[in-house]
Coordinates of C-alpha atoms and ligand atoms in Angstrom, one line a residue:
M1 CA 22.2 -21.9 -26.3
K2 CA 19.3 -22.1 -23.9
N3 CA 17.9 -18.8 -22.7
L4 CA 19.7 -18.0 -19.4
Q5 CA 16.4 -17.0 -17.7
E6 CA 15.1 -20.5 -18.3
K7 CA 18.3 -22.2 -17.4
Y8 CA 18.4 -20.8 -13.9
E9 CA 15.7 -20.4 -11.2
P10 CA 16.1 -17.5 -8.8
V11 CA 15.2 -18.1 -5.2
I12 CA 14.3 -15.1 -2.9
G13 CA 13.5 -14.8 0.8
L14 CA 12.8 -11.4 2.4
E15 CA 13.4 -10.1 5.8
V16 CA 11.2 -7.1 6.5
H17 CA 11.7 -4.8 9.5
A18 CA 8.6 -2.8 10.4
Q19 CA 8.6 0.0 13.0
M20 CA 5.7 -0.3 15.4
L21 CA 3.4 2.7 16.0
T22 CA 3.6 2.4 19.8
A23 CA 3.8 5.8 21.5
S24 CA 6.8 4.7 23.6
K25 CA 9.9 2.5 23.0
A26 CA 10.1 -1.3 23.4
F27 CA 11.6 -1.4 26.9
C28 CA 11.4 2.1 28.4
G29 CA 9.0 5.1 28.4
C30 CA 10.8 7.3 25.9
S31 CA 8.9 8.6 22.9
T32 CA 9.2 7.0 19.5
K33 CA 8.5 10.2 17.7
F34 CA 10.4 10.6 14.4
G35 CA 12.5 13.7 13.6
G36 CA 13.1 15.0 17.1
E37 CA 16.2 17.0 18.1
P38 CA 19.0 14.4 18.1
N39 CA 19.6 12.6 21.4
T40 CA 16.6 14.0 23.2
N41 CA 14.3 10.9 23.3
V42 CA 16.6 8.9 25.6
C43 CA 16.9 7.7 29.1
P44 CA 19.2 5.5 31.1
V45 CA 17.4 2.3 30.0
C46 CA 17.6 2.8 26.3
L47 CA 21.2 4.0 26.7
G48 CA 22.0 0.8 28.5
M49 CA 23.4 2.5 31.7
P50 CA 24.6 0.0 34.3
G51 CA 22.0 -0.9 36.8
T52 CA 19.0 -0.2 34.7
L53 CA 16.4 -2.8 33.8
P54 CA 14.3 -3.0 30.6
V55 CA 10.5 -3.4 31.0
L56 CA 8.6 -4.8 28.0
N57 CA 6.0 -2.5 26.4
A58 CA 2.8 -4.6 26.4
N59 CA 1.5 -2.7 23.3
L60 CA 4.4 -4.1 21.3
V61 CA 3.2 -7.6 22.1
E62 CA -0.4 -6.7 21.2
F63 CA 0.8 -5.3 17.9
I64 CA 3.0 -8.2 16.9
L65 CA 0.2 -10.6 17.9
R66 CA -2.1 -8.9 15.4
M67 CA 0.4 -9.3 12.6
G68 CA 1.1 -12.9 13.6
L69 CA -2.6 -13.8 13.6
A70 CA -3.3 -11.9 10.4
T71 CA -0.7 -14.0 8.7
G72 CA -1.9 -17.3 10.2
C73 CA 1.1 -17.8 12.4
A74 CA 1.2 -20.1 15.4
V75 CA 2.0 -18.4 18.7
P76 CA 4.0 -20.6 21.0
H77 CA 3.1 -20.4 24.6
R78 CA 6.4 -18.9 25.5
S79 CA 9.0 -16.8 23.7
V80 CA 12.3 -15.5 24.8
F81 CA 14.3 -12.3 24.3
A82 CA 18.0 -12.7 23.3
R83 CA 20.9 -10.3 23.1
K84 CA 22.5 -9.8 19.8
N85 CA 26.0 -8.6 20.6
Y86 CA 28.1 -6.3 18.5
F87 CA 30.1 -3.1 18.8
Y88 CA 29.0 -0.1 16.9
P89 CA 29.1 3.6 17.9
D90 CA 25.3 4.0 17.5
L91 CA 24.7 1.1 19.9
P92 CA 25.7 2.3 23.3
K93 CA 24.5 -0.9 25.1
G94 CA 26.8 -3.1 23.0
Y95 CA 23.8 -5.3 22.1
Q96 CA 20.3 -5.2 20.6
I97 CA 17.5 -6.9 22.4
S98 CA 15.9 -9.3 19.8
Q99 CA 14.4 -12.8 19.7
Y100 CA 16.4 -15.6 18.3
E101 CA 15.8 -19.2 19.2
A102 CA 12.2 -18.8 20.5
P103 CA 10.3 -16.1 18.5
I104 CA 6.8 -15.1 19.4
C105 CA 5.1 -16.0 16.0
V106 CA 6.0 -18.9 13.6
N107 CA 4.8 -20.7 10.5
G108 CA 2.5 -18.3 8.8
A109 CA 1.8 -17.4 5.2
V110 CA 0.4 -14.7 3.0
E111 CA -1.2 -14.9 -0.4
I112 CA 0.2 -12.7 -3.1
D113 CA -1.2 -11.7 -6.5
R114 CA 1.1 -12.6 -9.3
E115 CA 1.5 -10.4 -12.4
D116 CA -0.4 -12.9 -14.5
G117 CA -3.4 -12.7 -12.2
S118 CA -2.9 -16.0 -10.4
R119 CA -2.3 -16.2 -6.6
K120 CA 0.5 -17.8 -4.7
R121 CA 1.1 -18.7 -1.0
V122 CA 4.3 -17.4 0.5
G123 CA 5.4 -18.9 3.8
I124 CA 6.4 -16.8 6.7
T125 CA 9.1 -18.6 8.8
R126 CA 8.8 -16.3 11.8
I127 CA 7.9 -12.9 13.2
H128 CA 9.8 -11.6 16.2
M129 CA 10.3 -8.5 18.2
E130 CA 13.4 -6.4 18.4
E131 CA 14.7 -3.0 19.2
D132 CA 16.2 -0.6 16.7
A133 CA 19.8 0.8 17.0
G134 CA 20.8 4.5 16.8
K135 CA 21.9 6.3 13.7
S136 CA 25.4 7.4 12.6
I137 CA 25.4 10.6 10.6
H138 CA 28.5 10.8 8.4
D139 CA 29.1 14.5 8.0
A140 CA 32.0 15.3 5.6
D141 CA 32.9 18.6 7.2
V142 CA 32.8 17.6 10.9
D143 CA 33.1 13.9 11.6
T144 CA 30.7 11.1 12.4
L145 CA 27.8 12.2 14.6
V146 CA 25.7 9.8 16.6
D147 CA 21.9 10.2 17.2
V148 CA 20.6 7.6 19.7
N149 CA 16.9 8.6 19.5
R150 CA 16.1 5.4 17.7
C151 CA 17.8 3.2 20.2
G152 CA 15.0 1.0 21.7
V153 CA 12.4 1.9 19.1
P154 CA 10.2 -1.2 18.7
L155 CA 10.5 -3.2 15.5
I156 CA 9.1 -6.5 14.3
E157 CA 11.0 -8.6 11.8
I158 CA 9.0 -10.7 9.4
V159 CA 11.1 -13.5 7.8
S160 CA 9.7 -15.2 4.7
E161 CA 10.5 -18.7 3.5
P162 CA 12.6 -18.8 0.3
D163 CA 9.3 -19.1 -1.7
L164 CA 9.7 -16.1 -4.0
R165 CA 10.9 -16.7 -7.5
T166 CA 11.0 -13.3 -9.3
P167 CA 11.6 -9.7 -8.4
G168 CA 7.9 -9.1 -9.3
E169 CA 6.8 -11.7 -6.7
A170 CA 9.0 -10.0 -4.2
H171 CA 7.3 -6.7 -5.0
A172 CA 3.9 -8.3 -4.6
Y173 CA 4.9 -9.8 -1.3
L174 CA 6.1 -6.5 0.1
T175 CA 2.9 -4.9 -1.1
R176 CA 0.8 -7.5 0.8
I177 CA 2.9 -7.1 3.9
R178 CA 2.6 -3.4 3.9
Q179 CA -1.1 -3.6 3.3
L180 CA -1.5 -5.9 6.3
L181 CA 0.6 -3.7 8.6
T182 CA -1.3 -0.5 7.7
Y183 CA -4.7 -2.2 7.9
L184 CA -3.8 -3.4 11.4
G185 CA -2.7 0.1 12.3
I186 CA 0.6 -1.1 13.7
C187 CA 3.0 0.5 11.2
D188 CA 2.8 3.5 8.9
G189 CA 4.5 1.5 6.1
N190 CA 6.7 4.4 5.0
M191 CA 9.8 2.9 3.3
E192 CA 11.4 6.3 2.4
E193 CA 11.4 7.3 6.1
G194 CA 12.6 3.9 7.2
S195 CA 9.6 2.7 9.1
L196 CA 9.6 -0.3 6.7
R197 CA 12.9 -1.8 5.7
C198 CA 13.7 -4.9 3.6
D199 CA 16.7 -7.1 3.3
A200 CA 16.6 -9.4 0.3
N201 CA 18.2 -12.8 0.3
V202 CA 18.8 -14.3 -3.2
S203 CA 20.3 -17.3 -4.8
V204 CA 20.0 -19.0 -8.2
R205 CA 20.0 -22.7 -9.0
P206 CA 19.9 -24.7 -12.2
A207 CA 16.2 -25.1 -13.3
G208 CA 14.9 -28.4 -11.8
E209 CA 17.4 -28.5 -9.0
K210 CA 15.9 -29.0 -5.5
R211 CA 18.7 -27.9 -3.3
L212 CA 19.2 -24.2 -2.7
G213 CA 22.2 -22.3 -4.1
T214 CA 24.5 -20.1 -2.1
K215 CA 22.7 -16.9 -1.2
T216 CA 23.8 -13.3 -0.9
E217 CA 21.9 -10.7 1.1
V218 CA 21.2 -7.2 -0.4
K219 CA 20.5 -4.3 1.9
N220 CA 19.9 -0.6 1.6
M221 CA 16.9 -0.4 -0.7
N222 CA 14.5 2.4 0.2
S223 CA 11.6 1.7 -2.0
F224 CA 9.7 -1.4 -3.4
R225 CA 11.0 -0.4 -6.9
N226 CA 14.5 -0.5 -5.6
V227 CA 14.0 -3.9 -4.1
E228 CA 12.9 -5.1 -7.5
R229 CA 15.8 -3.5 -9.3
A230 CA 18.3 -4.8 -6.8
L231 CA 17.0 -8.3 -7.1
A232 CA 17.1 -8.2 -10.9
Y233 CA 20.6 -6.9 -10.8
E234 CA 21.8 -9.5 -8.3
I235 CA 20.1 -12.4 -10.0
N236 CA 21.7 -11.4 -13.3
R237 CA 25.1 -11.0 -11.6
Q238 CA 25.0 -14.5 -10.0
I239 CA 23.9 -16.1 -13.3
Q240 CA 26.7 -14.4 -15.2
L241 CA 29.2 -15.4 -12.6
I242 CA 28.2 -19.1 -12.7
E243 CA 28.1 -19.0 -16.5
D244 CA 31.7 -17.6 -16.5
G245 CA 32.8 -20.6 -14.3
G246 CA 32.8 -18.7 -11.0
R247 CA 31.0 -19.5 -7.7
V248 CA 28.7 -17.3 -5.7
V249 CA 30.2 -16.5 -2.3
Q250 CA 27.9 -15.8 0.6
E251 CA 28.2 -12.1 1.4
T252 CA 26.2 -9.0 2.1
L253 CA 25.8 -6.4 -0.6
L254 CA 24.7 -2.8 -0.4
W255 CA 22.4 -1.5 -3.1
D256 CA 23.5 1.8 -4.7
A257 CA 20.4 3.2 -6.4
G258 CA 22.4 5.9 -8.2
Q259 CA 24.8 3.4 -9.8
N260 CA 22.0 0.8 -10.3
A261 CA 24.4 -1.7 -8.8
A262 CA 25.1 -3.6 -5.6
Y263 CA 28.5 -3.6 -3.9
P264 CA 29.9 -5.9 -1.2
M265 CA 30.0 -4.5 2.3
R266 CA 33.4 -4.1 3.8
S267 CA 34.1 -7.5 5.2
K268 CA 34.8 -6.1 8.7
E269 CA 31.3 -4.7 8.9
E270 CA 29.9 -7.9 7.6
A271 CA 31.8 -10.4 9.8
H272 CA 29.1 -11.2 12.4
D273 CA 29.3 -13.4 15.3
Y274 CA 26.5 -12.0 17.4
R275 CA 26.9 -14.5 20.2
Y276 CA 23.2 -14.5 20.9
F277 CA 22.1 -15.6 24.4
P278 CA 18.9 -15.3 26.3
D279 CA 18.6 -11.8 27.9
P280 CA 18.8 -12.4 31.7
D281 CA 17.1 -9.0 32.3
L282 CA 13.8 -10.0 30.7
V283 CA 11.5 -12.8 31.6
P284 CA 10.1 -15.0 28.8
V285 CA 6.9 -13.7 27.2
V286 CA 4.0 -16.0 28.0
V287 CA 1.0 -15.6 25.8
D288 CA -1.9 -17.6 27.1
E289 CA -5.2 -18.4 25.4
A290 CA -7.0 -15.5 26.9
W291 CA -4.4 -13.0 25.6
L292 CA -4.6 -14.6 22.1
A293 CA -8.4 -14.4 22.2
R294 CA -8.2 -10.7 23.0
A295 CA -5.7 -10.1 20.2
R296 CA -7.9 -12.0 17.8
A297 CA -11.0 -10.0 18.8
S298 CA -9.0 -6.7 18.2
L299 CA -8.3 -7.6 14.6
P300 CA -10.0 -5.3 12.1
E301 CA -11.5 -6.6 8.9
L302 CA -8.5 -7.7 6.9
P303 CA -7.9 -6.7 3.2
A304 CA -8.9 -10.0 1.7
A305 CA -12.2 -10.1 3.6
R306 CA -12.9 -6.6 2.7
R307 CA -12.3 -7.2 -0.9
D308 CA -14.6 -10.2 -0.9
R309 CA -17.3 -8.2 0.9
F310 CA -17.0 -5.4 -1.7
V311 CA -17.6 -8.0 -4.4
G312 CA -20.2 -10.1 -2.6
E313 CA -22.2 -7.5 -0.7
L314 CA -21.7 -4.2 -2.6
G315 CA -21.7 -6.0 -6.0
L316 CA -18.5 -4.4 -7.3
P317 CA -16.4 -6.0 -10.0
R318 CA -13.4 -7.8 -8.6
Y319 CA -11.1 -5.2 -10.3
D320 CA -12.8 -2.3 -8.4
A321 CA -12.6 -4.2 -5.2
D322 CA -8.9 -4.8 -5.6
V323 CA -8.1 -1.2 -6.4
L324 CA -10.3 0.1 -3.6
T325 CA -8.9 -2.2 -0.9
A326 CA -5.3 -1.8 -1.8
E327 CA -4.9 0.9 0.8
K328 CA -7.1 1.0 3.9
E329 CA -7.4 4.8 3.6
T330 CA -8.9 4.4 0.1
A331 CA -11.3 1.7 1.2
D332 CA -12.4 3.8 4.3
Y333 CA -12.9 6.8 2.1
F334 CA -14.9 4.9 -0.5
E335 CA -17.2 3.4 2.1
S336 CA -17.8 6.9 3.6
V337 CA -18.9 8.2 0.2
V338 CA -21.3 5.3 -0.3
G339 CA -22.6 6.0 3.2
V340 CA -23.4 9.6 2.3
L341 CA -25.3 8.5 -0.9
N342 CA -27.2 5.7 0.9
R343 CA -28.3 8.3 3.5
L344 CA -29.6 10.5 0.7
G345 CA -31.4 7.4 -0.6
L346 CA -31.9 8.5 -4.2
R347 CA -30.6 5.3 -5.7
S348 CA -30.2 1.7 -4.8
A349 CA -27.2 0.7 -2.6
A350 CA -25.7 -1.2 -5.5
E351 CA -25.9 1.8 -7.8
N352 CA -24.4 4.1 -5.1
S353 CA -21.5 1.6 -4.6
K354 CA -20.7 1.5 -8.3
V355 CA -20.9 5.2 -8.9
S356 CA -18.8 5.9 -5.8
S357 CA -16.3 3.3 -7.0
N358 CA -16.0 5.0 -10.4
W359 CA -15.4 8.4 -8.8
V360 CA -12.8 7.2 -6.3
M361 CA -10.9 5.0 -8.8
T362 CA -10.7 7.6 -11.5
D363 CA -11.0 11.2 -10.3
V364 CA -9.9 10.9 -6.6
L365 CA -7.0 8.5 -7.2
R366 CA -5.8 10.5 -10.2
V367 CA -5.7 13.7 -8.2
M368 CA -4.0 11.9 -5.3
D369 CA -1.4 10.3 -7.6
G370 CA 0.2 8.2 -4.9
K371 CA 0.0 10.9 -2.2
T372 CA -2.0 10.4 1.0
G373 CA -5.1 12.4 1.9
A374 CA -8.1 12.6 -0.3
P375 CA -8.4 16.0 -2.2
V376 CA -12.1 16.3 -1.4
S377 CA -13.7 15.0 1.8
A378 CA -16.0 12.0 1.5
E379 CA -18.8 14.1 2.7
R380 CA -18.4 16.7 -0.1
L381 CA -17.8 14.0 -2.8
G382 CA -21.0 12.3 -1.7
T383 CA -22.9 15.6 -1.9
L384 CA -21.5 16.2 -5.3
I385 CA -22.6 12.7 -6.6
G386 CA -25.9 13.2 -4.9
M387 CA -26.3 16.4 -7.0
I388 CA -26.0 14.4 -10.2
Q389 CA -28.5 11.9 -8.9
D390 CA -31.1 14.6 -8.0
G391 CA -30.5 16.4 -11.4
T392 CA -28.9 19.5 -10.0
V393 CA -25.9 19.1 -12.2
S394 CA -24.9 17.0 -15.3
G395 CA -22.1 14.5 -15.1
T396 CA -19.9 16.9 -17.2
A397 CA -20.6 19.8 -14.9
A398 CA -19.9 17.5 -11.9
R399 CA -16.4 16.8 -13.1
Q400 CA -15.8 20.6 -13.5
L401 CA -17.1 21.1 -10.0
F402 CA -14.9 18.3 -8.7
E403 CA -11.8 20.1 -10.0
K404 CA -13.0 23.2 -8.2
L405 CA -13.6 21.4 -5.0
C406 CA -10.0 20.2 -4.9
S407 CA -8.8 23.7 -4.3
D408 CA -11.9 25.4 -2.9
P409 CA -13.1 24.5 0.6
G410 CA -16.6 25.9 -0.2
D411 CA -19.9 24.0 0.0
P412 CA -20.6 22.1 -3.2
R413 CA -24.1 23.4 -3.5
G414 CA -23.0 27.0 -3.0
L415 CA -20.3 26.5 -5.7
V416 CA -22.8 25.2 -8.2
A417 CA -24.7 28.5 -8.1
M418 CA -21.5 30.6 -8.0
L419 CA -20.0 28.9 -11.0
G420 CA -23.3 28.8 -12.9
L421 CA -23.0 25.0 -13.3
A422 CA -26.6 24.2 -12.4
Q423 CA -28.3 21.9 -14.8
V424 CA -31.3 23.4 -16.6
S425 CA -34.4 21.2 -15.9
D426 CA -36.8 24.0 -16.6
T427 CA -39.0 22.5 -19.4
S428 CA -39.9 25.8 -21.0
A429 CA -36.2 26.7 -21.5
I430 CA -35.6 23.2 -22.9
E431 CA -38.6 23.4 -25.2
Q432 CA -37.4 26.7 -26.5
A433 CA -33.9 25.3 -27.4
V434 CA -35.4 22.2 -28.9
D435 CA -37.8 24.3 -31.1
E436 CA -34.9 26.5 -32.2
V437 CA -32.8 23.5 -33.2
L438 CA -35.6 22.0 -35.2
N439 CA -36.4 25.3 -37.0
L440 CA -32.7 26.0 -37.9
N441 CA -32.2 22.5 -39.3
A442 CA -35.2 21.9 -41.5
A443 CA -33.1 19.8 -44.0
Q444 CA -32.0 17.4 -41.3
V445 CA -35.5 17.2 -40.0
E446 CA -36.7 16.1 -43.4
K447 CA -34.0 13.4 -43.5
Y448 CA -35.0 12.2 -40.1
L449 CA -38.6 12.0 -41.0
G450 CA -37.5 10.2 -44.2
G451 CA -36.2 7.4 -42.1
N452 CA -32.6 8.5 -41.1
E453 CA -33.0 7.9 -37.4
K454 CA -29.3 8.3 -36.7
I455 CA -29.7 12.1 -37.0
F456 CA -31.5 12.1 -33.7
G457 CA -28.2 12.4 -31.8
F458 CA -27.3 15.4 -33.8
F459 CA -30.5 17.2 -32.7
V460 CA -29.8 16.4 -29.0
G461 CA -26.2 17.5 -29.4
E462 CA -27.2 20.8 -31.0
T463 CA -29.7 21.5 -28.3
M464 CA -27.1 20.8 -25.6
R465 CA -24.7 23.2 -27.3
R466 CA -27.3 26.0 -27.4
M467 CA -27.8 25.4 -23.7
K468 CA -24.1 25.5 -23.1
G469 CA -23.9 22.0 -21.8
K470 CA -26.3 22.6 -18.9
G471 CA -29.5 21.2 -20.3
N472 CA -30.8 18.1 -18.5
P473 CA -30.0 15.4 -21.1
K474 CA -32.9 13.2 -20.2
L475 CA -35.4 16.0 -20.5
I476 CA -33.9 17.1 -23.8
N477 CA -34.1 13.6 -25.2
D478 CA -37.7 13.2 -24.2
M479 CA -38.7 16.6 -25.5
M480 CA -37.0 16.1 -28.8
R481 CA -38.5 12.7 -29.3
E482 CA -42.0 14.1 -28.6
K483 CA -41.6 17.0 -31.0
L484 CA -40.3 14.9 -33.8
S485 CA -43.0 12.3 -33.4
R486 CA -45.6 15.1 -33.5
K487 CA -44.1 16.3 -36.8
R488 CA -44.3 12.7 -38.1
G489 CA -47.9 12.3 -37.1
Ligands
ADP501 P1 20.8 -16.4 7.8 O1 21.3 -17.5 8.6 O2 21.8 -15.9 6.8 O3 20.1 -15.4 8.6 P2 18.3 -17.7 7.3 O4 18.2 -19.1 7.0 O5 17.9 -17.3 8.6 O6 19.7 -17.1 6.9 O7 17.3 -17.0 6.2 C1 17.3 -15.6 6.1 C2 16.4 -15.3 4.9 O8 17.0 -15.8 3.7 C3 15.0 -15.9 4.9 O9 14.1 -15.0 4.4 C4 15.2 -17.1 4.0 O10 14.0 -17.4 3.4 C5 16.2 -16.6 3.0 N1 17.0 -17.7 2.5 C6 17.6 -18.7 3.1 N2 18.4 -19.5 2.3 C7 18.2 -18.9 1.0 C8 18.7 -19.2 -0.3 N3 19.6 -20.3 -0.5 N4 18.3 -18.5 -1.3 C9 17.5 -17.4 -1.1 N5 17.0 -17.1 0.1 C10 17.4 -17.8 1.1
ZN502 ZN1 14.5 5.3 27.0
MG503 MG1 18.7 -15.8 10.2

């Protein structure tokens, strides 16, 4: 029997909700701050009291335009808000303001990096604005509690074309979307806290088939890993179902990370007839050329451009450039370290870039281990690397010092003295150690002079050991070579 993975082709489309980092809500002046006392960030507008009128937050439009432009979307002249009607205890208005038939951004794309190193274009159908609903807290002891702080919090929804083919591609797509959102400074990208949410639509079809199969929608994944796992689970379930003679029914499933399985939502919750209609309280959003030009001018350097600049201008390998630009925070940090070294001016800009890249990619990212916030400020790391360049410390001592700097806020130069890590460049001390090594190892010296050049490394190693690792390696090498050639002559 043909391998089932080859017999079927999965098709995936993602809907990503991203909470915008505006200070106030989408249609009123309430704060968007996360984690406040329940039901304190509210007003008559976001509670939908009769007689109140929503006023669109201009920053929300600025933010979504940035994302639209960064993903190559077209921005129709006019877009329209619509009401999405449904009843739920955490939705006091009885509807969410969203965009339906006329979204603000359409027909974009992003490029993703596949696992095999190739790149792929993934279409973006639309990006629209909407407001969040409140939150129901199901407390086993009491009852269900409602917190409406999130009502009216501004979101954008990014809808992809059904262009993704594997859970890995879905992961790469999400990575790219989050990277863009955080570079643009419009979303913090935190999936665990819910500022980034993803619903995954998935179907399978016989390999070679052009028509799409019936899809299901999986919700409730709170990490990229879980999106990947949920997709793998659901693809497998659909294939097994079809193999067993069944048919996929269109439904919404909830991912249960603990069970590593997805379960259908209760059909009552799922049945949706939102009866969208244009919101009569809000005028259409008109984005003219001038506004678009301003939005375009406000775009920062995007990740792909930055990566190419790191390769083209700084001379970094493509691999380094990818790692360093994955997160804006890392790229900013790296460039600050390079700036410190370039100001010191001890080495060429290319050397400074590569040595900074090595430190950031290995030592800094290792200590950070996925957390945010560098363990040592760029200024201090730059100073540290500068001390290797000017011969104050050896590379080995610098690594010890780096560990220390992670927990000690002291000045790197002061710490060198305190920890006794300074490199010995005093030629008389080096000469003394070199002489001692040569005197103590007369037999090896004979061998060296007899033609065994490989022993040279041993002499240098012994000298370094006598100097407790602090001898300046270049000076030791030079001195040793000179002494040995004198013996030869
Ligand atoms: P709905 O009407 O259920 O909202 P849409 O056509 O608006 O569906 O698409 C929602 C998301 O589902 C989009 O990301 C789209 O790419 C994806 N999608 C649509 N049809 C399929 C399918 N057959 N298989 C997988 N994904 C799909
Ligand atoms: Zn409000
Ligand atoms: Mg839809």
